[in-house]
Amino acid sequence: MKHIQRFLIGLILLQGFYIYSQNNSEYFSETVKPRIRVIIDNDFGGDPDGLFQLAHHILSPSVEIKGIIGSQHYKGGFYGSPGTATYACDQVNELLSTMQLTGKIPVFEGGANGLLDIKTPIPSEGAKAIIKEAMREDTKMPLYVVCGAGLTNIASAYLMEPRIAKKIILVWIGGPEYQGLAIPPPKGQKLEYNLGIDVKACQVIFNVSDIPIWQVPRDAYRQALYSYPELVYKIKSNGITGKYIVEKLEDLMKRAKRSLGEAYVLGDSPLVLLTALQTSWETDPASCKYVMKSAPGISDSGLYEETSEGRKIRVYTNLDTRLMLEDFVAKLALFKKAKI
C-alpha cells in the first residue's frame, strides 16, 4: 500500500512539474493567463545569450510559444560551432531536454543560407511556421515574432506571403546605433553583428515590407550587462536549467582567444522584456523607453540610409534591465521549487 501511495505522490509531483514547465502551473494558473503568441527565431548555435533568452521565455506564463526557429549565422561558426541552422536546433533540443520539455514545443529549422537578393525567399520549415501561425483566423491573440539573429526567415516568410505584415509585430535585436541617439562603442564595427548575418533579408524587412518593427539596436541591447559573479551566484546555482546555460557561457569564456572580462551582455534577453513583461493595463513595455523613427533604408553594405519618408518604427533606447534580469532569477527559483 505504501508503495502505491509513493508512486501516486511521485506521479502527482511529476505531473505538476510538467504543467509548470508549460507555463500553466498551479502557482500561476489562477493569476496569469497567456495573452500573446510568440514565435522565437534565434541563432542558438552562436552566442549563448540566445539560450538564456529562450529559457526565460519558456518560463514566462503570459506567452504562448507557438514555435522555436533555429537560425544559421556566419559561415565558419562562432568560436568553434558550425553556425548552421541544424546545429542551432540541436542546441534548442538540448535545452528542452534539460528542462524536461522534449517534444512539448515545436522546433523548426530555418533557412540554410542568407538571401541572395531581395525578391527570392529561402524556403524553410521556420518560414512556413511563421506564415501558418500568422495567417490563423481562429484567434485574436497578438502574434510577436521575436528575433535575436539574422532576419532570413522573417524576410522569406514575407516574400512567400506578404499578408503576414498585417498580422505580426517583429521584435528584433540588431542594427547599429542611430546618429543623434547614441554613440557607437569604441572600435565598434560599422556592420552590426545580427544585421551582417543577412543584409539582403534586412533590406527586405526595412526597405520593402510594411511589417511593424520594434528594434533594439546595439546601444540598447548592450545595456543587458550581467556580471559573471552574479551569473554564478543567481543563475548557475538556481537549478539544472541555470547550471546548463551558465556552463554554456563558461565554455565560451574558456575557448575565447582573449579574456572576456567579468561582465557579459545578455543581449537577446530584451526579447522577453518587451513581450512577456508588459504592463497589466494599457499593455506595453512601459518601463522601457523608445523613440519613433522613420524606418531607414539598409544599404548593400549594411548601413542605414536615413530618410523621413519611411514608415514609423519603434527604436528602443533604454531598457529596464532590473525587471528583466530579476524576473529571470525569480522564475528559475520557482521552476527549481516546482521540481522538489
Short mmCIF file of C-alpha atoms in Angstrom, two decimals:
data_model
loop_
_atom_site.label_atom_id
_atom_site.label_comp_id
_atom_site.label_asym_id
_atom_site.label_seq_id
_atom_site.Cartn_x
_atom_site.Cartn_y
_atom_site.Cartn_z
CA MET A 1 0.00 0.00 0.00
CA LYS A 2 2.83 2.39 0.89
CA HIS A 3 4.49 1.66 -2.46
CA ILE A 4 1.28 2.61 -4.25
CA GLN A 5 0.97 5.83 -2.22
CA ARG A 6 4.56 6.76 -3.00
CA PHE A 7 4.00 6.05 -6.68
CA LEU A 8 0.86 8.21 -6.75
CA ILE A 9 2.59 11.07 -4.92
CA GLY A 10 5.52 10.87 -7.31
CA LEU A 11 3.18 10.85 -10.29
CA ILE A 12 1.32 13.91 -8.99
CA LEU A 13 4.59 15.79 -8.44
CA LEU A 14 5.82 14.84 -11.90
CA GLN A 15 2.57 15.96 -13.49
CA GLY A 16 2.77 19.22 -11.58
CA PHE A 17 6.29 19.77 -12.86
CA TYR A 18 5.28 19.25 -16.46
CA ILE A 19 2.30 21.55 -16.07
CA TYR A 20 4.58 24.23 -14.62
CA SER A 21 7.00 23.77 -17.47
CA GLN A 22 4.25 24.54 -19.93
CA ASN A 23 3.56 27.86 -18.18
CA ASN A 24 0.28 26.69 -16.63
CA SER A 25 1.35 25.77 -13.09
CA GLU A 26 -0.89 25.90 -10.07
CA TYR A 27 1.21 28.83 -8.89
CA PHE A 28 0.29 30.89 -11.95
CA SER A 29 -2.89 29.29 -13.26
CA GLU A 30 -5.27 31.43 -11.21
CA THR A 31 -3.39 34.69 -11.72
CA VAL A 32 -1.52 34.77 -15.04
CA LYS A 33 -3.06 33.68 -18.34
CA PRO A 34 -1.37 33.65 -21.75
CA ARG A 35 -2.22 36.83 -23.63
CA ILE A 36 0.21 36.92 -26.54
CA ARG A 37 1.60 34.41 -29.01
CA VAL A 38 5.31 34.29 -29.68
CA ILE A 39 7.46 32.68 -32.36
CA ILE A 40 11.13 32.72 -31.36
CA ASP A 41 13.83 32.90 -34.06
CA ASN A 42 17.46 32.87 -32.98
CA ASP A 43 20.92 31.59 -33.84
CA PHE A 44 21.05 29.31 -30.80
CA GLY A 45 24.27 27.74 -32.05
CA GLY A 46 26.15 31.01 -31.68
CA ASP A 47 26.41 33.37 -28.72
CA PRO A 48 24.85 31.57 -25.70
CA ASP A 49 22.80 34.65 -24.78
CA GLY A 50 20.11 33.17 -27.02
CA LEU A 51 19.78 30.18 -24.70
CA PHE A 52 19.28 32.50 -21.73
CA GLN A 53 16.53 34.28 -23.64
CA LEU A 54 14.90 31.01 -24.68
CA ALA A 55 14.84 29.57 -21.15
CA HIS A 56 13.39 32.84 -19.85
CA HIS A 57 10.66 32.90 -22.48
CA ILE A 58 9.75 29.27 -21.79
CA LEU A 59 9.27 30.11 -18.10
CA SER A 60 7.04 33.13 -18.84
CA PRO A 61 3.36 32.23 -18.34
CA SER A 62 1.89 35.22 -20.21
CA VAL A 63 3.16 33.97 -23.57
CA GLU A 64 2.22 31.01 -25.71
CA ILE A 65 5.29 29.88 -27.62
CA LYS A 66 3.99 28.69 -30.98
CA GLY A 67 7.37 27.66 -32.35
CA ILE A 68 11.12 27.96 -31.96
CA ILE A 69 13.22 28.51 -35.09
CA GLY A 70 16.90 27.65 -35.16
CA SER A 71 18.74 30.06 -37.50
CA GLN A 72 22.07 29.92 -39.26
CA HIS A 73 24.64 32.61 -38.67
CA TYR A 74 28.09 33.39 -40.05
CA LYS A 75 29.84 30.71 -42.06
CA GLY A 76 32.68 29.34 -40.01
CA GLY A 77 30.59 29.43 -36.87
CA PHE A 78 31.04 31.08 -33.52
CA TYR A 79 34.13 30.05 -31.54
CA GLY A 80 34.14 26.56 -32.97
CA SER A 81 30.41 25.99 -33.55
CA PRO A 82 29.39 25.13 -37.13
CA GLY A 83 26.97 28.04 -37.46
CA THR A 84 24.25 26.01 -39.17
CA ALA A 85 20.51 26.07 -38.59
CA THR A 86 20.68 22.35 -37.88
CA TYR A 87 23.17 22.91 -35.10
CA ALA A 88 21.02 25.72 -33.68
CA CYS A 89 18.08 23.31 -33.49
CA ASP A 90 20.30 20.75 -31.76
CA GLN A 91 21.06 23.34 -29.08
CA VAL A 92 17.36 24.11 -28.66
CA ASN A 93 16.50 20.45 -28.25
CA GLU A 94 19.32 20.01 -25.74
CA LEU A 95 17.92 22.84 -23.62
CA LEU A 96 14.37 21.46 -23.90
CA SER A 97 15.69 18.07 -22.78
CA THR A 98 17.43 19.68 -19.81
CA MET A 99 14.12 21.34 -18.85
CA GLN A 100 12.30 18.00 -19.41
CA LEU A 101 10.26 19.57 -22.20
CA THR A 102 11.28 17.38 -25.13
CA GLY A 103 8.52 17.43 -27.73
CA LYS A 104 6.44 19.99 -25.83
CA ILE A 105 7.25 22.98 -28.09
CA PRO A 106 7.67 22.65 -31.88
CA VAL A 107 11.18 23.31 -33.17
CA PHE A 108 11.72 24.35 -36.79
CA GLU A 109 14.89 24.62 -38.83
CA GLY A 110 15.45 27.95 -40.51
CA GLY A 111 16.99 28.63 -43.90
CA ALA A 112 20.39 27.14 -44.54
CA ASN A 113 21.72 30.33 -46.16
CA GLY A 114 21.05 34.03 -46.33
CA LEU A 115 19.05 35.62 -49.13
CA LEU A 116 20.79 36.09 -52.48
CA ASP A 117 18.56 39.00 -53.46
CA ILE A 118 15.53 40.88 -52.15
CA LYS A 119 12.98 39.02 -54.27
CA THR A 120 13.78 35.36 -53.72
CA PRO A 121 12.91 33.70 -50.39
CA ILE A 122 14.82 30.86 -48.76
CA PRO A 123 12.03 28.33 -48.12
CA SER A 124 12.34 26.57 -44.77
CA GLU A 125 10.21 24.94 -42.12
CA GLY A 126 10.80 28.02 -39.98
CA ALA A 127 9.49 30.44 -42.62
CA LYS A 128 6.48 28.21 -43.25
CA ALA A 129 5.74 28.08 -39.50
CA ILE A 130 5.68 31.89 -39.33
CA ILE A 131 3.22 32.06 -42.23
CA LYS A 132 0.97 29.32 -40.83
CA GLU A 133 0.70 30.95 -37.40
CA ALA A 134 0.34 34.47 -38.75
CA MET A 135 -2.48 33.55 -41.09
CA ARG A 136 -4.63 31.86 -38.47
CA GLU A 137 -8.20 33.16 -38.31
CA ASP A 138 -9.26 31.38 -35.13
CA THR A 139 -7.55 33.66 -32.60
CA LYS A 140 -7.24 37.37 -31.91
CA MET A 141 -4.27 36.94 -29.58
CA PRO A 142 -1.43 39.20 -30.85
CA LEU A 143 1.49 37.44 -32.54
CA TYR A 144 5.03 38.64 -31.93
CA VAL A 145 7.89 37.22 -33.98
CA VAL A 146 10.98 37.82 -31.86
CA CYS A 147 14.40 37.55 -33.44
CA GLY A 148 17.88 37.72 -31.94
CA ALA A 149 19.70 36.83 -35.14
CA GLY A 150 19.61 37.49 -38.88
CA LEU A 151 16.23 38.18 -40.47
CA THR A 152 16.41 35.44 -43.10
CA ASN A 153 13.33 33.51 -42.01
CA ILE A 154 11.07 36.51 -41.39
CA ALA A 155 12.06 38.06 -44.71
CA SER A 156 11.48 34.76 -46.50
CA ALA A 157 8.08 34.36 -44.86
CA TYR A 158 7.14 37.87 -46.02
CA LEU A 159 8.30 37.23 -49.59
CA MET A 160 6.29 34.00 -49.64
CA GLU A 161 3.20 35.59 -48.08
CA PRO A 162 3.21 39.42 -47.84
CA ARG A 163 -0.10 39.43 -45.94
CA ILE A 164 1.72 38.43 -42.76
CA ALA A 165 2.83 42.07 -42.43
CA LYS A 166 -0.61 42.97 -41.08
CA LYS A 167 -0.63 40.00 -38.71
CA ILE A 168 2.62 40.25 -36.74
CA ILE A 169 4.87 42.55 -34.75
CA LEU A 170 8.58 41.95 -35.27
CA VAL A 171 10.84 42.49 -32.26
CA TRP A 172 14.43 42.46 -33.49
CA ILE A 173 17.75 42.60 -31.69
CA GLY A 174 20.06 44.18 -34.23
CA GLY A 175 21.32 47.14 -36.15
CA PRO A 176 23.94 49.76 -35.26
CA GLU A 177 23.41 52.98 -33.35
CA TYR A 178 21.35 55.79 -34.87
CA GLN A 179 23.10 59.10 -35.32
CA GLY A 180 21.86 61.55 -32.72
CA LEU A 181 20.58 58.80 -30.40
CA ALA A 182 23.75 57.01 -29.36
CA ILE A 183 27.48 56.82 -29.95
CA PRO A 184 28.97 53.57 -31.33
CA PRO A 185 31.17 51.61 -28.91
CA PRO A 186 34.93 52.18 -29.11
CA LYS A 187 36.32 50.28 -32.08
CA GLY A 188 32.78 49.08 -32.85
CA GLN A 189 32.20 47.52 -36.25
CA LYS A 190 30.13 49.62 -38.64
CA LEU A 191 28.32 46.47 -39.76
CA GLU A 192 26.43 45.34 -36.66
CA TYR A 193 26.61 41.59 -35.93
CA ASN A 194 23.00 40.49 -36.46
CA LEU A 195 22.40 42.78 -39.41
CA GLY A 196 25.53 41.42 -41.07
CA ILE A 197 24.29 37.83 -40.92
CA ASP A 198 21.90 38.56 -43.80
CA VAL A 199 21.98 42.09 -45.23
CA LYS A 200 19.55 41.22 -48.03
CA ALA A 201 16.99 39.99 -45.51
CA CYS A 202 17.30 43.29 -43.62
CA GLN A 203 16.72 45.12 -46.88
CA VAL A 204 13.52 43.16 -47.40
CA ILE A 205 12.23 43.92 -43.90
CA PHE A 206 13.24 47.60 -43.77
CA ASN A 207 13.22 48.70 -47.41
CA VAL A 208 10.38 46.64 -48.85
CA SER A 209 7.98 45.30 -46.23
CA ASP A 210 5.49 47.17 -44.06
CA ILE A 211 5.94 44.85 -41.08
CA PRO A 212 5.67 46.73 -37.74
CA ILE A 213 9.15 46.76 -36.18
CA TRP A 214 10.29 47.14 -32.59
CA GLN A 215 14.06 47.45 -32.96
CA VAL A 216 16.61 47.03 -30.18
CA PRO A 217 19.84 48.35 -31.74
CA ARG A 218 23.33 47.72 -30.43
CA ASP A 219 23.42 50.62 -27.95
CA ALA A 220 20.24 49.30 -26.31
CA TYR A 221 20.97 45.58 -26.22
CA ARG A 222 24.44 46.27 -24.79
CA GLN A 223 22.66 47.59 -21.69
CA ALA A 224 21.74 43.99 -20.78
CA LEU A 225 25.01 43.62 -18.90
CA TYR A 226 25.20 40.99 -16.15
CA SER A 227 28.30 40.29 -14.10
CA TYR A 228 29.81 36.82 -14.16
CA PRO A 229 29.74 36.53 -10.34
CA GLU A 230 26.00 37.33 -10.45
CA LEU A 231 25.50 34.70 -13.15
CA VAL A 232 27.23 32.10 -10.97
CA TYR A 233 25.52 33.18 -7.74
CA LYS A 234 22.00 33.81 -9.01
CA ILE A 235 21.66 31.70 -12.17
CA LYS A 236 24.08 28.76 -12.10
CA SER A 237 23.11 27.80 -8.55
CA ASN A 238 19.42 28.00 -9.41
CA GLY A 239 18.61 24.51 -10.65
CA ILE A 240 19.68 22.40 -13.60
CA THR A 241 18.44 24.91 -16.18
CA GLY A 242 20.50 27.74 -14.72
CA LYS A 243 23.51 25.47 -14.41
CA TYR A 244 23.18 24.34 -18.02
CA ILE A 245 23.03 27.81 -19.59
CA VAL A 246 25.80 29.31 -17.45
CA GLU A 247 28.05 26.37 -18.29
CA LYS A 248 27.43 27.11 -21.97
CA LEU A 249 28.70 30.62 -21.36
CA GLU A 250 31.64 29.38 -19.29
CA ASP A 251 32.63 27.07 -22.13
CA LEU A 252 32.75 30.10 -24.43
CA MET A 253 34.78 32.08 -21.89
CA LYS A 254 37.35 29.30 -21.75
CA ARG A 255 37.59 28.94 -25.53
CA ALA A 256 37.78 32.65 -26.31
CA LYS A 257 41.14 33.79 -27.59
CA ARG A 258 41.16 36.71 -25.18
CA SER A 259 39.69 37.40 -21.76
CA LEU A 260 36.02 38.35 -21.93
CA GLY A 261 36.22 40.09 -18.57
CA GLU A 262 33.79 39.67 -15.70
CA ALA A 263 30.57 41.01 -17.22
CA TYR A 264 28.61 39.62 -20.16
CA VAL A 265 25.93 41.13 -22.38
CA LEU A 266 22.77 39.01 -22.38
CA GLY A 267 21.77 40.89 -25.48
CA ASP A 268 18.86 38.69 -26.56
CA SER A 269 17.00 38.87 -23.23
CA PRO A 270 15.20 42.12 -24.17
CA LEU A 271 13.04 39.91 -26.40
CA VAL A 272 11.46 38.63 -23.18
CA LEU A 273 11.29 42.05 -21.54
CA LEU A 274 9.39 43.61 -24.46
CA THR A 275 6.86 40.79 -24.81
CA ALA A 276 6.26 38.81 -21.64
CA LEU A 277 6.80 41.69 -19.21
CA GLN A 278 4.29 44.22 -20.49
CA THR A 279 2.01 46.20 -18.20
CA SER A 280 -1.31 44.78 -16.99
CA TRP A 281 -3.43 47.70 -18.24
CA GLU A 282 -2.80 49.56 -21.49
CA THR A 283 -0.39 46.75 -22.32
CA ASP A 284 3.05 47.86 -23.39
CA PRO A 285 6.68 47.57 -22.18
CA ALA A 286 6.05 50.70 -20.12
CA SER A 287 9.31 50.73 -18.15
CA CYS A 288 11.40 50.86 -21.33
CA LYS A 289 11.94 53.95 -23.49
CA TYR A 290 11.83 54.24 -27.24
CA VAL A 291 11.60 56.81 -29.99
CA MET A 292 9.54 56.64 -33.16
CA LYS A 293 11.74 56.96 -36.23
CA SER A 294 11.19 56.70 -39.93
CA ALA A 295 12.43 53.28 -40.95
CA PRO A 296 15.84 53.73 -42.54
CA GLY A 297 16.82 52.12 -45.78
CA ILE A 298 19.51 49.47 -45.50
CA SER A 299 22.36 49.87 -47.98
CA ASP A 300 24.16 47.00 -49.69
CA SER A 301 26.96 47.46 -47.16
CA GLY A 302 24.54 47.07 -44.26
CA LEU A 303 24.47 50.71 -43.16
CA TYR A 304 21.49 52.96 -42.50
CA GLU A 305 20.28 55.31 -45.18
CA GLU A 306 18.10 57.54 -43.05
CA THR A 307 15.04 59.13 -44.60
CA SER A 308 11.93 60.90 -43.40
CA GLU A 309 9.74 59.02 -45.85
CA GLY A 310 9.81 55.52 -44.39
CA ARG A 311 7.10 54.10 -42.14
CA LYS A 312 7.50 54.74 -38.43
CA ILE A 313 9.17 52.07 -36.30
CA ARG A 314 9.98 51.82 -32.60
CA VAL A 315 13.65 52.15 -31.76
CA TYR A 316 14.36 51.29 -28.13
CA THR A 317 16.87 53.47 -26.33
CA ASN A 318 16.61 52.42 -22.66
CA LEU A 319 15.75 49.01 -21.20
CA ASP A 320 14.52 48.05 -17.74
CA THR A 321 17.30 45.57 -17.08
CA ARG A 322 16.41 45.24 -13.40
CA LEU A 323 12.95 43.92 -14.23
CA MET A 324 14.31 41.70 -16.99
CA LEU A 325 17.11 40.05 -15.02
CA GLU A 326 15.42 39.77 -11.62
CA ASP A 327 12.34 38.27 -13.25
CA PHE A 328 14.51 35.56 -14.79
CA VAL A 329 16.14 34.78 -11.44
CA ALA A 330 12.73 34.52 -9.76
CA LYS A 331 11.31 32.27 -12.46
CA LEU A 332 14.30 29.94 -12.25
CA ALA A 333 13.82 29.72 -8.48
CA LEU A 334 10.12 28.88 -8.87
CA PHE A 335 10.94 26.36 -11.57
CA LYS A 336 13.50 24.73 -9.28
CA LYS A 337 11.00 24.71 -6.40
CA ALA A 338 8.32 23.08 -8.55
CA LYS A 339 10.61 20.09 -9.09
CA ILE A 340 11.23 19.41 -5.39
#
